[in-house]
Amino acid sequence: MTIHIVNRQFKALAATAAVAILLAAGAPAFAETPADTLVEAFAIDDIISMDPGEAFEFSTAEMTGNSYSMLVRLDMSDTSKVTGDLAESWTVSDDGLTYTFKLKPGLKFASGNPITAEDVAWSFERVIKLDKSPAFIINQFGLNGDNVTEKAKAVDATTFVFTVDKAYSPSFVLNCLTATVGAIVDKKLVLEHVAAVTPSEEHKYDNDFGNGWLKTGYAGSGPFKMREWRANEAVVLERNDNYYGEKAKLARVIYRHMKESSGQRLALEAGDIDVARNLEPNDLDAIKKNAELSTTSAPKGTVYYISLNQKNPNLAKPEVREAFKYLVDYDAIGSTLIKGIGEIHQTFLPKGVLGELDENPYKLDVAKAKELLAKAGLADGFSVTMDVRNTQPVTGIAESFQQSLAQAGVKMEIIPGDGKQTLTKYRARNHDMYIGQWGMDYFDPNSNAETFTANPDNSDEGKTKTLAWRNAWDVPDLTKKTAAALLEKDSAKRAATYQELQKAVLETSPFVIIFQQTEVAGLSRKLTGFKLGPSFDTNFVYNVSKN
């Protein structure tokens, strides 16, 4: 018995030491990654918080997707449907307002605490009362701090009832619950870490609902549990042996923060990592030609765009918005910067989504742009800034755009920063222009339509912080049309509405949508089961094993 314990402790210490060496800044990398560990190189500088009630970044979505459970998840065999996660079954009332979920029996959090309907209800309550960026995904159903305990409540230990304010399409409601913000947290564990706060404009309640702790802590029940996040260094996930489903095949997953594509390729070739996630076209081609490596790809529900803040009086001119759409060299970007990792796509709904509009009416036309700028009274041009996350391909696209703008007399200064810096400034509406990406939070056209075309309150105090709000685009008519689409039961009519909304964005919006992402990864041939999903929170790694 004593020998067994010592051996177990030795193994744990050895594993900890191996992880420490892998993560050590400046330390020489392993010639070979550990047999029980998946090591991915991934640009994770966008992570701001690991709290699923607050997190709203691409990298965090992947971490929470692998470490938290929801009531329902996207059905990976048919993305038009959802499947039960913690929920064993559910029913919808005849009036379309009440959703009743029955939980699977015997569920546990990674902590060992049982998962009950009370945990589900409290997870909804804390999202609404925290009122962070992703809260709108839940509060759009008529929930607020005063009514959430009645609208989202536990009837008994295994029954959760969710009441919405209108008879929405059930698929829309269920798809929203697959978003990261729908993650179920361990109430008992989080309550041990709640901090008192003084009620204020930002904090309406006298506690933080564990948000301060969950920024770096973990209280989930997914196939992996989060062990550690070091900002701009690494995220470490470990297998959750209390997971109700099939246990993860590997003991841990390490995401090493590496931004440079060439560095990722070299590390993959050397065996220092198992997966390279931010490959540019040239490095992707090199890996494809390497017999010792392989690649995989998947179309993503993610579009890249440039946005123009309407608080800037020059950018608010309709002619300027249109001119800038003629100052992107789409052909050059498509054939070089995004070759193999995306395709030119100028509408806000990605291909494969209900109501998609596959139209690309804009091409580089400097003469046309100059005419429009002159019409706006800006024939001599003007100066403007753009906030750019210093990763590819956005840096390259920004530089290309900078050159095209110069041909029309517009001087654009690029302000580089890491993901957290640029996002924080953008979310505060303090930018002139921003280049970024938007991925679907859930697989329903409203996920993109709402953020690009709805802005219920354009004041700085507005609570629905969509992309339209971030760019001060005040569009009451489009906001009403977007809301009406949610109540349309006829799929064909609903699709037609989304096409109308996309045409409006093409013609009049401050959004210059450039391409839809194809996510790629370079892989060690030792891996089996690695697959990219249609969204970042479906890049699951629990099925991955090593030969």
Short mmCIF file of C-alpha atoms in Angstrom, two decimals, residues 19-508:
data_model
loop_
_atom_site.label_atom_id
_atom_site.label_comp_id
_atom_site.label_asym_id
_atom_site.label_seq_id
_atom_site.Cartn_x
_atom_site.Cartn_y
_atom_site.Cartn_z
CA VAL A 19 4.23 20.45 -17.62
CA ALA A 20 6.40 23.02 -15.86
CA ILE A 21 9.26 22.42 -18.29
CA LEU A 22 6.92 22.67 -21.27
CA LEU A 23 5.62 26.01 -20.03
CA ALA A 24 8.84 27.53 -18.73
CA ALA A 25 9.52 30.81 -20.46
CA GLY A 26 12.71 30.57 -22.46
CA ALA A 27 13.33 26.95 -21.47
CA PRO A 28 14.51 24.52 -24.16
CA ALA A 29 11.51 22.64 -25.56
CA PHE A 30 11.02 18.89 -25.43
CA ALA A 31 12.21 16.96 -28.45
CA GLU A 32 9.02 15.00 -27.98
CA THR A 33 5.79 15.89 -26.20
CA PRO A 34 4.65 13.62 -23.32
CA ALA A 35 2.69 10.54 -24.38
CA ASP A 36 -0.32 11.42 -22.21
CA THR A 37 -0.41 15.13 -23.13
CA LEU A 38 -1.69 17.04 -26.15
CA VAL A 39 0.32 20.21 -26.75
CA GLU A 40 -1.20 22.84 -29.03
CA ALA A 41 0.41 26.07 -30.20
CA PHE A 42 -2.35 28.66 -30.25
CA ALA A 43 -2.57 32.48 -30.07
CA ILE A 44 -4.44 32.93 -26.78
CA ASP A 45 -3.71 36.59 -26.07
CA ASP A 46 -7.40 37.42 -26.49
CA ILE A 47 -8.38 35.70 -23.22
CA ILE A 48 -9.72 38.20 -20.68
CA SER A 49 -11.63 35.95 -18.29
CA MET A 50 -12.33 32.23 -17.84
CA ASP A 51 -15.71 32.90 -16.23
CA PRO A 52 -18.31 31.53 -18.70
CA GLY A 53 -20.68 34.25 -17.49
CA GLU A 54 -18.23 36.87 -18.73
CA ALA A 55 -15.98 35.23 -21.34
CA PHE A 56 -16.69 36.33 -24.89
CA GLU A 57 -13.47 35.59 -26.76
CA PHE A 58 -12.62 32.91 -29.31
CA SER A 59 -9.86 31.21 -27.34
CA THR A 60 -11.92 31.12 -24.15
CA ALA A 61 -14.83 29.56 -26.02
CA GLU A 62 -12.64 26.61 -26.89
CA MET A 63 -11.45 26.20 -23.30
CA THR A 64 -14.95 26.37 -21.83
CA GLY A 65 -16.34 24.14 -24.58
CA ASN A 66 -13.99 21.41 -23.39
CA SER A 67 -14.33 22.03 -19.66
CA TYR A 68 -17.96 23.01 -18.99
CA SER A 69 -21.27 21.27 -19.63
CA MET A 70 -24.48 22.91 -20.84
CA LEU A 71 -28.09 21.78 -20.75
CA VAL A 72 -27.90 21.11 -24.49
CA ARG A 73 -25.16 21.15 -27.13
CA LEU A 74 -24.94 21.49 -30.86
CA ASP A 75 -25.54 18.14 -32.54
CA MET A 76 -22.24 17.53 -34.32
CA SER A 77 -23.86 15.09 -36.75
CA ASP A 78 -26.47 17.68 -37.79
CA THR A 79 -25.78 21.30 -36.84
CA SER A 80 -29.40 22.26 -37.47
CA LYS A 81 -30.27 20.38 -34.27
CA VAL A 82 -29.27 20.26 -30.61
CA THR A 83 -28.68 17.24 -28.42
CA GLY A 84 -28.85 16.77 -24.66
CA ASP A 85 -25.76 17.42 -22.58
CA LEU A 86 -26.77 17.58 -18.91
CA ALA A 87 -30.40 17.45 -20.02
CA GLU A 88 -31.81 13.99 -20.63
CA SER A 89 -35.00 15.35 -22.20
CA TRP A 90 -37.05 18.53 -22.55
CA THR A 91 -40.54 19.65 -23.47
CA VAL A 92 -42.04 22.92 -24.70
CA SER A 93 -45.49 24.07 -23.54
CA ASP A 94 -48.29 24.49 -26.08
CA ASP A 95 -48.07 28.29 -25.83
CA GLY A 96 -44.33 28.15 -26.62
CA LEU A 97 -43.33 29.98 -23.42
CA THR A 98 -42.22 27.27 -20.99
CA TYR A 99 -39.28 24.90 -21.48
CA THR A 100 -38.98 22.04 -18.97
CA PHE A 101 -35.68 20.15 -18.76
CA LYS A 102 -35.09 16.84 -16.98
CA LEU A 103 -31.48 16.27 -15.97
CA LYS A 104 -29.61 13.02 -16.43
CA PRO A 105 -29.24 11.08 -13.15
CA GLY A 106 -26.04 10.80 -11.11
CA LEU A 107 -24.25 13.82 -12.55
CA LYS A 108 -21.25 15.33 -10.76
CA PHE A 109 -19.09 18.41 -11.12
CA ALA A 110 -15.32 18.00 -11.31
CA SER A 111 -15.28 18.93 -7.61
CA GLY A 112 -17.37 15.88 -6.79
CA ASN A 113 -20.43 17.97 -5.89
CA PRO A 114 -23.68 16.63 -7.40
CA ILE A 115 -25.19 18.57 -10.33
CA THR A 116 -28.78 19.56 -9.57
CA ALA A 117 -31.41 21.77 -11.16
CA GLU A 118 -30.55 24.34 -8.48
CA ASP A 119 -27.07 24.65 -10.02
CA VAL A 120 -28.69 25.23 -13.41
CA ALA A 121 -31.06 27.87 -12.05
CA TRP A 122 -28.26 29.67 -10.20
CA SER A 123 -26.05 29.62 -13.29
CA PHE A 124 -28.79 31.49 -15.17
CA GLU A 125 -29.29 33.87 -12.26
CA ARG A 126 -25.61 34.81 -11.98
CA VAL A 127 -25.37 35.43 -15.75
CA ILE A 128 -28.30 37.83 -15.64
CA LYS A 129 -27.21 39.60 -12.46
CA LEU A 130 -23.56 39.86 -13.51
CA ASP A 131 -24.79 41.41 -16.76
CA LYS A 132 -21.49 40.99 -18.60
CA SER A 133 -21.08 41.11 -22.39
CA PRO A 134 -22.63 37.70 -23.26
CA ALA A 135 -25.65 38.13 -20.94
CA PHE A 136 -27.78 39.39 -23.83
CA ILE A 137 -27.91 35.85 -25.22
CA ILE A 138 -30.03 34.89 -22.19
CA ASN A 139 -31.68 38.16 -21.19
CA GLN A 140 -33.14 38.65 -24.66
CA PHE A 141 -35.84 36.20 -23.53
CA GLY A 142 -37.25 38.75 -21.10
CA LEU A 143 -35.07 37.94 -18.09
CA ASN A 144 -33.74 40.58 -15.72
CA GLY A 145 -32.39 40.78 -12.20
CA ASP A 146 -35.87 41.15 -10.73
CA ASN A 147 -37.56 38.20 -12.44
CA VAL A 148 -34.77 35.70 -13.16
CA THR A 149 -35.44 33.54 -10.11
CA GLU A 150 -39.02 33.01 -11.35
CA LYS A 151 -38.16 32.72 -15.03
CA ALA A 152 -35.34 30.23 -14.50
CA LYS A 153 -36.01 27.95 -11.53
CA ALA A 154 -35.56 24.46 -10.14
CA VAL A 155 -38.80 22.58 -9.54
CA ASP A 156 -36.97 19.68 -7.92
CA ALA A 157 -33.44 18.27 -7.95
CA THR A 158 -33.66 17.07 -11.55
CA THR A 159 -36.21 19.45 -13.12
CA PHE A 160 -35.38 22.93 -14.42
CA VAL A 161 -38.02 25.25 -15.90
CA PHE A 162 -37.16 28.15 -18.20
CA THR A 163 -39.89 30.64 -19.10
CA VAL A 164 -39.48 33.03 -22.04
CA ASP A 165 -41.46 36.18 -22.81
CA LYS A 166 -42.55 35.38 -26.37
CA ALA A 167 -43.31 32.29 -28.45
CA TYR A 168 -39.95 32.15 -30.20
CA SER A 169 -38.99 29.37 -32.55
CA PRO A 170 -37.94 26.55 -30.15
CA SER A 171 -34.81 25.88 -32.23
CA PHE A 172 -33.72 29.47 -31.62
CA VAL A 173 -34.16 29.21 -27.84
CA LEU A 174 -32.37 25.87 -27.63
CA ASN A 175 -29.52 27.05 -29.85
CA CYS A 176 -28.96 30.03 -27.56
CA LEU A 177 -28.54 27.66 -24.62
CA THR A 178 -25.62 25.97 -26.42
CA ALA A 179 -23.59 29.20 -26.19
CA THR A 180 -20.73 29.47 -23.69
CA VAL A 181 -22.82 31.72 -21.47
CA GLY A 182 -25.15 28.73 -20.99
CA ALA A 183 -22.44 26.79 -19.12
CA ILE A 184 -23.57 25.33 -15.80
CA VAL A 185 -21.38 26.21 -12.82
CA ASP A 186 -20.95 24.49 -9.45
CA LYS A 187 -23.03 26.70 -7.15
CA LYS A 188 -21.67 25.26 -3.91
CA LEU A 189 -18.05 25.70 -5.02
CA VAL A 190 -18.49 29.20 -6.44
CA LEU A 191 -20.32 30.42 -3.33
CA GLU A 192 -17.18 29.60 -1.35
CA HIS A 193 -15.39 32.26 -3.40
CA VAL A 194 -17.99 35.03 -3.58
CA ALA A 195 -16.62 38.48 -2.79
CA ALA A 196 -18.61 41.34 -1.30
CA VAL A 197 -18.82 44.51 -3.39
CA THR A 198 -20.34 47.92 -2.88
CA PRO A 199 -23.45 48.30 -5.08
CA SER A 200 -22.77 50.75 -7.89
CA GLU A 201 -23.63 51.49 -11.51
CA GLU A 202 -21.52 48.50 -12.52
CA HIS A 203 -22.46 46.22 -9.60
CA LYS A 204 -26.17 46.36 -8.77
CA TYR A 205 -25.83 43.65 -6.13
CA ASP A 206 -23.75 43.36 -2.98
CA ASN A 207 -21.59 40.49 -4.21
CA ASP A 208 -19.71 39.49 -7.36
CA PHE A 209 -21.30 36.03 -7.75
CA GLY A 210 -17.80 34.57 -7.71
CA ASN A 211 -16.75 36.47 -10.83
CA GLY A 212 -13.44 37.61 -9.35
CA TRP A 213 -12.47 34.02 -8.58
CA LEU A 214 -13.84 32.48 -11.76
CA LYS A 215 -11.78 34.83 -13.92
CA THR A 216 -8.94 32.37 -13.32
CA GLY A 217 -10.77 29.63 -11.41
CA TYR A 218 -12.86 26.67 -12.51
CA ALA A 219 -16.23 25.25 -11.46
CA GLY A 220 -17.40 23.03 -14.30
CA SER A 221 -18.21 19.45 -15.19
CA GLY A 222 -16.89 18.93 -18.74
CA PRO A 223 -14.54 16.19 -19.96
CA PHE A 224 -11.57 18.34 -18.92
CA LYS A 225 -11.10 20.65 -15.97
CA MET A 226 -9.08 23.83 -16.14
CA ARG A 227 -5.97 23.58 -14.04
CA GLU A 228 -4.23 26.82 -14.92
CA TRP A 229 -4.29 29.90 -17.12
CA ARG A 230 -1.22 32.07 -17.41
CA ALA A 231 -2.04 35.16 -19.43
CA ASN A 232 -0.16 35.22 -22.75
CA GLU A 233 1.66 32.01 -21.78
CA ALA A 234 -0.51 28.92 -21.50
CA VAL A 235 -3.73 27.21 -20.54
CA VAL A 236 -3.56 23.75 -18.98
CA LEU A 237 -6.57 21.41 -18.97
CA GLU A 238 -6.62 18.10 -17.09
CA ARG A 239 -8.91 15.12 -17.52
CA ASN A 240 -12.03 15.25 -15.35
CA ASP A 241 -12.55 11.75 -13.97
CA ASN A 242 -15.99 12.76 -12.67
CA TYR A 243 -17.25 13.49 -16.18
CA TYR A 244 -20.53 11.67 -16.82
CA GLY A 245 -19.70 10.65 -20.40
CA GLU A 246 -16.79 8.93 -22.09
CA LYS A 247 -13.60 9.92 -20.30
CA ALA A 248 -10.94 11.92 -22.14
CA LYS A 249 -8.28 9.71 -23.68
CA LEU A 250 -5.37 11.95 -22.68
CA ALA A 251 -4.46 13.13 -19.19
CA ARG A 252 -4.04 16.76 -20.12
CA VAL A 253 -4.08 19.37 -22.88
CA ILE A 254 -1.66 22.29 -22.94
CA TYR A 255 -2.30 25.34 -25.10
CA ARG A 256 1.02 27.16 -25.50
CA HIS A 257 0.73 30.78 -26.50
CA MET A 258 2.58 31.13 -29.81
CA LYS A 259 1.53 33.82 -32.26
CA GLU A 260 3.94 33.42 -35.15
CA SER A 261 2.95 30.95 -37.85
CA SER A 262 6.57 30.18 -38.73
CA GLY A 263 7.39 29.47 -35.11
CA GLN A 264 4.44 27.10 -34.84
CA ARG A 265 5.51 25.25 -37.99
CA LEU A 266 9.10 24.85 -36.77
CA ALA A 267 7.92 23.63 -33.35
CA LEU A 268 5.62 21.11 -35.02
CA GLU A 269 8.41 19.86 -37.28
CA ALA A 270 10.70 19.49 -34.25
CA GLY A 271 8.10 17.58 -32.24
CA ASP A 272 7.88 20.28 -29.57
CA ILE A 273 4.13 20.55 -30.15
CA ASP A 274 1.46 18.23 -31.49
CA VAL A 275 -0.80 20.80 -33.15
CA ALA A 276 -0.18 24.17 -34.86
CA ARG A 277 -3.31 26.33 -34.90
CA ASN A 278 -2.45 29.71 -36.43
CA LEU A 279 -0.88 28.81 -39.73
CA GLU A 280 -0.48 31.25 -42.59
CA PRO A 281 -0.74 30.01 -46.20
CA ASN A 282 3.01 29.48 -46.79
CA ASP A 283 3.52 27.48 -43.59
CA LEU A 284 0.36 25.50 -44.25
CA ASP A 285 1.71 24.54 -47.68
CA ALA A 286 5.04 23.49 -46.16
CA ILE A 287 3.32 21.22 -43.65
CA LYS A 288 1.19 19.66 -46.39
CA LYS A 289 4.39 18.67 -48.19
CA ASN A 290 5.94 17.11 -45.06
CA ALA A 291 5.30 13.35 -45.02
CA GLU A 292 5.80 13.28 -41.23
CA LEU A 293 2.91 15.70 -40.64
CA SER A 294 -0.70 16.13 -41.68
CA THR A 295 -3.29 18.90 -41.83
CA THR A 296 -6.99 19.24 -41.18
CA SER A 297 -9.50 22.00 -41.88
CA ALA A 298 -13.12 22.95 -41.33
CA PRO A 299 -15.30 25.81 -42.57
CA LYS A 300 -16.04 28.08 -39.63
CA GLY A 301 -19.09 30.15 -38.84
CA THR A 302 -16.71 33.10 -38.51
CA VAL A 303 -16.43 36.24 -40.62
CA TYR A 304 -13.65 38.83 -40.62
CA TYR A 305 -14.61 42.47 -40.96
CA ILE A 306 -13.46 46.07 -40.67
CA SER A 307 -15.73 48.36 -38.67
CA LEU A 308 -16.05 52.15 -38.74
CA ASN A 309 -17.04 53.87 -35.50
CA GLN A 310 -19.92 56.24 -36.26
CA LYS A 311 -18.79 58.54 -33.45
CA ASN A 312 -16.12 59.72 -35.88
CA PRO A 313 -17.89 62.36 -38.01
CA ASN A 314 -15.94 61.51 -41.16
CA LEU A 315 -16.62 57.78 -40.86
CA ALA A 316 -20.29 58.50 -40.19
CA LYS A 317 -20.81 59.90 -43.68
CA PRO A 318 -22.70 57.36 -45.84
CA GLU A 319 -20.43 58.05 -48.81
CA VAL A 320 -17.33 57.28 -46.72
CA ARG A 321 -18.81 53.99 -45.53
CA GLU A 322 -19.46 53.03 -49.13
CA ALA A 323 -16.09 54.31 -50.37
CA PHE A 324 -14.19 52.16 -47.90
CA LYS A 325 -15.89 49.04 -49.29
CA TYR A 326 -14.30 49.90 -52.64
CA LEU A 327 -10.86 50.32 -51.05
CA VAL A 328 -10.26 46.70 -50.07
CA ASP A 329 -8.17 44.65 -52.48
CA TYR A 330 -10.32 41.55 -52.13
CA ASP A 331 -8.66 39.67 -54.99
CA ALA A 332 -5.14 40.14 -53.63
CA ILE A 333 -6.21 39.22 -50.09
CA GLY A 334 -8.01 36.12 -51.33
CA SER A 335 -5.08 34.87 -53.39
CA THR A 336 -2.36 35.53 -50.79
CA LEU A 337 -3.18 36.40 -47.20
CA ILE A 338 -6.11 33.99 -46.76
CA LYS A 339 -5.25 31.34 -49.34
CA GLY A 340 -6.35 28.02 -47.85
CA ILE A 341 -7.59 29.60 -44.61
CA GLY A 342 -10.60 31.50 -45.86
CA GLU A 343 -12.62 32.71 -48.83
CA ILE A 344 -13.89 36.16 -49.79
CA HIS A 345 -17.36 36.59 -48.33
CA GLN A 346 -18.96 40.04 -47.94
CA THR A 347 -22.21 39.26 -46.10
CA PHE A 348 -22.63 38.76 -42.35
CA LEU A 349 -24.19 35.27 -42.45
CA PRO A 350 -21.62 32.53 -43.14
CA LYS A 351 -22.29 29.97 -45.81
CA GLY A 352 -24.34 27.04 -44.55
CA VAL A 353 -26.58 29.12 -42.27
CA LEU A 354 -30.31 29.67 -42.86
CA GLY A 355 -30.79 32.80 -44.96
CA GLU A 356 -27.20 33.09 -46.19
CA LEU A 357 -26.71 35.55 -49.03
CA ASP A 358 -23.76 34.61 -51.19
CA GLU A 359 -23.12 37.95 -52.85
CA ASN A 360 -19.78 39.75 -53.21
CA PRO A 361 -20.60 43.01 -55.03
CA TYR A 362 -17.49 44.99 -54.07
CA LYS A 363 -14.08 45.03 -55.73
CA LEU A 364 -11.14 47.38 -55.43
CA ASP A 365 -12.09 50.55 -57.32
CA VAL A 366 -10.04 53.58 -56.25
CA ALA A 367 -11.66 55.90 -58.80
CA LYS A 368 -15.14 55.04 -57.52
CA ALA A 369 -13.99 55.54 -53.93
CA LYS A 370 -12.53 58.96 -54.77
CA GLU A 371 -15.84 60.03 -56.30
CA LEU A 372 -17.67 59.03 -53.14
CA LEU A 373 -15.18 60.80 -50.89
CA ALA A 374 -15.52 63.97 -52.96
CA LYS A 375 -19.29 63.71 -52.68
CA ALA A 376 -18.83 63.55 -48.89
CA GLY A 377 -16.80 66.77 -49.01
CA LEU A 378 -13.54 64.92 -48.34
CA ALA A 379 -11.85 65.12 -51.74
CA ASP A 380 -8.53 65.89 -50.01
CA GLY A 381 -8.87 62.87 -47.75
CA PHE A 382 -8.51 62.75 -43.97
CA SER A 383 -6.63 60.89 -41.24
CA VAL A 384 -7.92 57.95 -39.23
CA THR A 385 -6.62 55.15 -36.97
CA MET A 386 -7.24 51.40 -36.90
CA ASP A 387 -6.78 49.10 -33.91
CA VAL A 388 -5.26 45.81 -35.02
CA ARG A 389 -4.48 42.65 -33.06
CA ASN A 390 -0.88 41.88 -33.95
CA THR A 391 -1.53 38.47 -35.49
CA GLN A 392 -2.01 37.28 -39.04
CA PRO A 393 -3.92 37.51 -41.27
CA VAL A 394 -5.45 40.67 -39.76
CA THR A 395 -2.14 42.57 -39.69
CA GLY A 396 -1.52 41.82 -43.35
CA ILE A 397 -5.08 42.79 -44.29
CA ALA A 398 -4.77 46.04 -42.32
CA GLU A 399 -1.53 46.89 -44.13
CA SER A 400 -3.13 46.13 -47.50
CA PHE A 401 -6.11 48.34 -46.61
CA GLN A 402 -3.76 51.08 -45.45
CA GLN A 403 -2.12 51.11 -48.90
CA SER A 404 -5.46 51.16 -50.73
CA LEU A 405 -6.77 54.02 -48.57
CA ALA A 406 -3.62 56.01 -49.31
CA GLN A 407 -4.38 55.79 -53.02
CA ALA A 408 -7.63 57.63 -52.28
CA GLY A 409 -5.92 60.22 -50.07
CA VAL A 410 -6.89 58.71 -46.70
CA LYS A 411 -4.07 58.37 -44.17
CA MET A 412 -4.60 55.43 -41.83
CA GLU A 413 -2.40 54.84 -38.79
CA ILE A 414 -2.28 51.22 -37.57
CA ILE A 415 -2.35 50.88 -33.77
CA PRO A 416 -1.14 47.35 -32.96
CA GLY A 417 -1.90 45.53 -29.72
CA ASP A 418 -2.56 42.12 -28.29
CA GLY A 419 -6.05 40.64 -28.36
CA LYS A 420 -7.02 41.82 -24.89
CA GLN A 421 -5.88 45.40 -25.52
CA THR A 422 -7.63 45.82 -28.85
CA LEU A 423 -10.85 44.12 -27.72
CA THR A 424 -11.10 46.17 -24.52
CA LYS A 425 -10.72 49.43 -26.45
CA TYR A 426 -13.19 48.27 -29.11
CA ARG A 427 -15.83 47.22 -26.57
CA ALA A 428 -15.58 50.66 -24.96
CA ARG A 429 -16.31 52.34 -28.34
CA ASN A 430 -13.01 54.22 -28.14
CA HIS A 431 -11.70 53.24 -31.58
CA ASP A 432 -11.86 54.88 -35.00
CA MET A 433 -11.66 51.65 -36.95
CA TYR A 434 -11.16 48.05 -35.88
CA ILE A 435 -10.42 44.85 -37.76
CA GLY A 436 -11.56 41.63 -36.18
CA GLN A 437 -13.60 38.49 -36.44
CA TRP A 438 -17.08 37.51 -35.33
CA GLY A 439 -17.98 33.89 -34.73
CA MET A 440 -21.49 32.59 -34.21
CA ASP A 441 -22.36 32.15 -30.53
CA TYR A 442 -25.02 29.62 -31.52
CA PHE A 443 -26.10 28.10 -34.83
CA ASP A 444 -29.04 30.28 -35.67
CA PRO A 445 -28.96 33.24 -38.10
CA ASN A 446 -29.95 35.58 -35.27
CA SER A 447 -26.52 35.10 -33.71
CA ASN A 448 -25.00 37.24 -36.46
CA ALA A 449 -28.04 39.25 -37.49
CA GLU A 450 -28.58 40.64 -34.01
CA THR A 451 -25.00 41.76 -33.54
CA PHE A 452 -24.66 43.42 -36.96
CA THR A 453 -28.18 44.90 -37.28
CA ALA A 454 -29.65 45.45 -33.80
CA ASN A 455 -28.91 48.36 -31.47
CA PRO A 456 -31.83 48.99 -29.08
CA ASP A 457 -30.02 51.73 -27.14
CA ASN A 458 -27.20 53.61 -28.86
CA SER A 459 -26.18 55.55 -25.75
CA ASP A 460 -22.87 54.78 -24.07
CA GLU A 461 -24.94 53.29 -21.24
CA GLY A 462 -26.68 50.86 -23.61
CA LYS A 463 -26.85 47.33 -22.20
CA THR A 464 -27.12 45.40 -25.47
CA LYS A 465 -23.53 45.72 -26.62
CA THR A 466 -23.76 44.33 -30.12
CA LEU A 467 -21.30 45.17 -32.90
CA ALA A 468 -23.79 47.77 -34.14
CA TRP A 469 -23.68 49.36 -30.66
CA ARG A 470 -19.88 49.16 -30.47
CA ASN A 471 -19.73 51.18 -33.68
CA ALA A 472 -22.54 53.58 -32.67
CA TRP A 473 -24.68 52.56 -35.66
CA ASP A 474 -28.18 53.66 -34.67
CA VAL A 475 -30.65 51.62 -36.75
CA PRO A 476 -34.12 51.44 -35.15
CA ASP A 477 -35.82 50.04 -38.27
CA LEU A 478 -33.30 47.23 -38.70
CA THR A 479 -33.47 46.54 -34.96
CA LYS A 480 -37.25 46.02 -35.22
CA LYS A 481 -36.92 43.82 -38.30
CA THR A 482 -34.27 41.69 -36.58
CA ALA A 483 -36.51 41.17 -33.55
CA ALA A 484 -39.50 40.29 -35.75
CA ALA A 485 -37.54 37.57 -37.53
CA LEU A 486 -37.31 35.63 -34.28
CA LEU A 487 -41.06 35.15 -34.16
CA GLU A 488 -41.45 34.01 -37.76
CA LYS A 489 -42.33 30.30 -37.81
CA ASP A 490 -42.09 29.92 -41.60
CA SER A 491 -38.44 29.10 -42.38
CA ALA A 492 -38.62 30.45 -45.94
CA LYS A 493 -40.04 33.79 -44.79
CA ARG A 494 -37.50 33.97 -41.99
CA ALA A 495 -34.65 33.29 -44.43
CA ALA A 496 -35.94 36.05 -46.72
CA THR A 497 -35.85 38.55 -43.84
CA TYR A 498 -32.23 37.71 -43.11
CA GLN A 499 -31.35 38.21 -46.76
CA GLU A 500 -32.96 41.66 -46.65
CA LEU A 501 -30.93 42.48 -43.54
CA GLN A 502 -27.72 41.37 -45.21
CA LYS A 503 -28.41 43.58 -48.23
CA ALA A 504 -28.92 46.55 -45.92
CA VAL A 505 -25.59 45.86 -44.21
CA LEU A 506 -23.86 45.52 -47.58
CA GLU A 507 -25.22 48.82 -48.84
CA THR A 508 -25.36 51.14 -45.83
#
